[in-house]
Each structure stands twice: as structure tokens, then as C-alpha cells.
PDB file of C-alpha atoms in Angstrom:
ATOM      1  CA  UNK A   1      -1.546  21.276  25.533  1.00  0.00           C
ATOM      2  CA  UNK A   2      -0.387  21.467  22.717  1.00  0.00           C
ATOM      3  CA  UNK A   3       1.727  19.941  20.579  1.00  0.00           C
ATOM      4  CA  UNK A   4       4.637  20.924  20.394  1.00  0.00           C
ATOM      5  CA  UNK A   5       6.086  19.163  16.752  1.00  0.00           C
ATOM      6  CA  UNK A   6       3.087  20.137  15.239  1.00  0.00           C
ATOM      7  CA  UNK A   7       4.176  23.001  13.300  1.00  0.00           C
ATOM      8  CA  UNK A   8       6.833  21.329  11.932  1.00  0.00           C
ATOM      9  CA  UNK A   9       4.698  18.419  10.824  1.00  0.00           C
ATOM     10  CA  UNK A  10       2.510  20.837   8.985  1.00  0.00           C
ATOM     11  CA  UNK A  11       4.722  21.355   7.282  1.00  0.00           C
ATOM     12  CA  UNK A  12       6.295  18.887   6.151  1.00  0.00           C
ATOM     13  CA  UNK A  13       2.841  17.162   5.390  1.00  0.00           C
ATOM     14  CA  UNK A  14       2.274  20.423   3.254  1.00  0.00           C
ATOM     15  CA  UNK A  15       5.627  19.761   1.821  1.00  0.00           C
ATOM     16  CA  UNK A  16       4.371  15.831   1.143  1.00  0.00           C
ATOM     17  CA  UNK A  17       1.360  16.563  -0.665  1.00  0.00           C
ATOM     18  CA  UNK A  18       2.933  19.650  -3.052  1.00  0.00           C
ATOM     19  CA  UNK A  19       5.711  16.618  -4.029  1.00  0.00           C
ATOM     20  CA  UNK A  20       2.929  13.986  -4.380  1.00  0.00           C
ATOM     21  CA  UNK A  21       0.790  16.731  -6.393  1.00  0.00           C
ATOM     22  CA  UNK A  22       3.518  17.553  -8.538  1.00  0.00           C
ATOM     23  CA  UNK A  23       4.781  13.429  -9.028  1.00  0.00           C
ATOM     24  CA  UNK A  24       0.815  12.626 -10.336  1.00  0.00           C
ATOM     25  CA  UNK A  25       1.521  15.460 -12.907  1.00  0.00           C
ATOM     26  CA  UNK A  26       4.537  14.130 -13.836  1.00  0.00           C
ATOM     27  CA  UNK A  27       2.479  10.996 -14.951  1.00  0.00           C
ATOM     28  CA  UNK A  28       0.422  11.633 -16.068  1.00  0.00           C
ATOM     29  CA  UNK A  29       1.870  13.432 -18.523  1.00  0.00           C
ATOM     30  CA  UNK A  30       4.383  11.045 -19.420  1.00  0.00           C
ATOM     31  CA  UNK A  31       1.113   8.233 -20.031  1.00  0.00           C
ATOM     32  CA  UNK A  32       0.297  11.425 -22.496  1.00  0.00           C
ATOM     33  CA  UNK A  33       3.678  10.875 -24.298  1.00  0.00           C
ATOM     34  CA  UNK A  34       3.791   6.942 -24.111  1.00  0.00           C
ATOM     35  CA  UNK A  35      -0.273   7.355 -25.699  1.00  0.00           C
ATOM     36  CA  UNK A  36       1.760   9.157 -28.422  1.00  0.00           C
ATOM     37  CA  UNK A  37       4.510   7.074 -28.562  1.00  0.00           C
ATOM     38  CA  UNK A  38       1.538   4.323 -29.697  1.00  0.00           C
ATOM     39  CA  UNK A  39       0.152   5.572 -32.411  1.00  0.00           C
ATOM     40  CA  UNK A  40       2.925   6.813 -33.895  1.00  0.00           C
ATOM     41  CA  UNK A  41       4.097   3.370 -33.859  1.00  0.00           C
ATOM     42  CA  UNK A  42      -0.368   0.869 -34.661  1.00  0.00           C
ATOM     43  CA  UNK A  43       2.301   1.308 -37.992  1.00  0.00           C
ATOM     44  CA  UNK A  44       5.616  -0.290 -37.037  1.00  0.00           C
ATOM     45  CA  UNK A  45       3.987  -2.608 -34.973  1.00  0.00           C
ATOM     46  CA  UNK A  46       1.506  -3.635 -38.351  1.00  0.00           C
ATOM     47  CA  UNK A  47       4.426  -4.231 -40.626  1.00  0.00           C
ATOM     48  CA  UNK A  48       5.495  -6.592 -37.350  1.00  0.00           C
ATOM     49  CA  UNK A  49       2.648  -8.194 -37.539  1.00  0.00           C
ATOM     50  CA  UNK A  50       3.159  -9.484 -41.037  1.00  0.00           C
ATOM     51  CA  UNK A  51       6.348  -9.772 -41.561  1.00  0.00           C
ATOM     52  CA  UNK A  52       5.769 -12.362 -38.580  1.00  0.00           C
ATOM     53  CA  UNK A  53       3.111 -14.521 -40.285  1.00  0.00           C
ATOM     54  CA  UNK A  54       5.048 -14.146 -43.583  1.00  0.00           C
ATOM     55  CA  UNK A  55       8.525 -15.876 -41.810  1.00  0.00           C
ATOM     56  CA  UNK A  56       5.909 -18.062 -40.622  1.00  0.00           C
ATOM     57  CA  UNK A  57       4.214 -19.090 -43.607  1.00  0.00           C
ATOM     58  CA  UNK A  58       7.325 -19.228 -45.548  1.00  0.00           C
ATOM     59  CA  UNK A  59       8.641 -22.153 -43.525  1.00  0.00           C
ATOM     60  CA  UNK A  60       5.828 -24.066 -43.473  1.00  0.00           C
ATOM     61  CA  UNK A  61       6.356 -24.526 -47.282  1.00  0.00           C
ATOM     62  CA  UNK A  62       9.183 -24.333 -47.624  1.00  0.00           C
ATOM     63  CA  UNK A  63       8.723 -27.718 -44.369  1.00  0.00           C
ATOM     64  CA  UNK A  64       6.049 -28.917 -46.804  1.00  0.00           C
ATOM     65  CA  UNK A  65       8.403 -29.267 -49.610  1.00  0.00           C
ATOM     66  CA  UNK A  66      10.841 -30.022 -48.232  1.00  0.00           C
ATOM     67  CA  UNK A  67       9.089 -32.676 -47.748  1.00  0.00           C
ATOM     68  CA  UNK A  68       7.088 -33.486 -50.516  1.00  0.00           C
ATOM     69  CA  UNK A  69      10.951 -34.264 -52.472  1.00  0.00           C
ATOM     70  CA  UNK A  70      12.121 -36.563 -49.917  1.00  0.00           C
ATOM     71  CA  UNK A  71       8.958 -38.255 -50.120  1.00  0.00           C
ATOM     72  CA  UNK A  72       9.011 -38.372 -54.926  1.00  0.00           C
TER      73      UNK A  72
END
């Protein structure tokens, strides 16, 4: 006796596989776009890191200078 729902299940499974394949393609394209954005923003990240380090150095030197002038 054949399963009466087998044909419908096969159609649904085919649709699921097709949608999963399309989803995988879109995710791969999204990953590619994210990689391009990261490469394009690399110089911005470097500039931000340098600015952060500069700000920390200024704060340290300002604190050291303030302590030195108060001690004198």
C-alpha cells in the first residue's frame, strides 16, 4: 500500500530544497559584500585606532603634567 501523502511530501521537500539552495546563495553573496565593505573600511579602522591611542596618550601626559605641576 502506497503512502497517499507521498506525492505531496515529495513536492514540499523539493520546494524546501529549492528555497534552502536559494538561501545559501544569498548568504554567500552577503558574505562577499561584507568582505568588500571590511576591505573598504580598513583604512578607517586604522585611523580610528591611531586616534584612540593618541587620545589615551594625551590623557596620560595631561595627567602626568598636572601631577607634576601640583607637586612643584
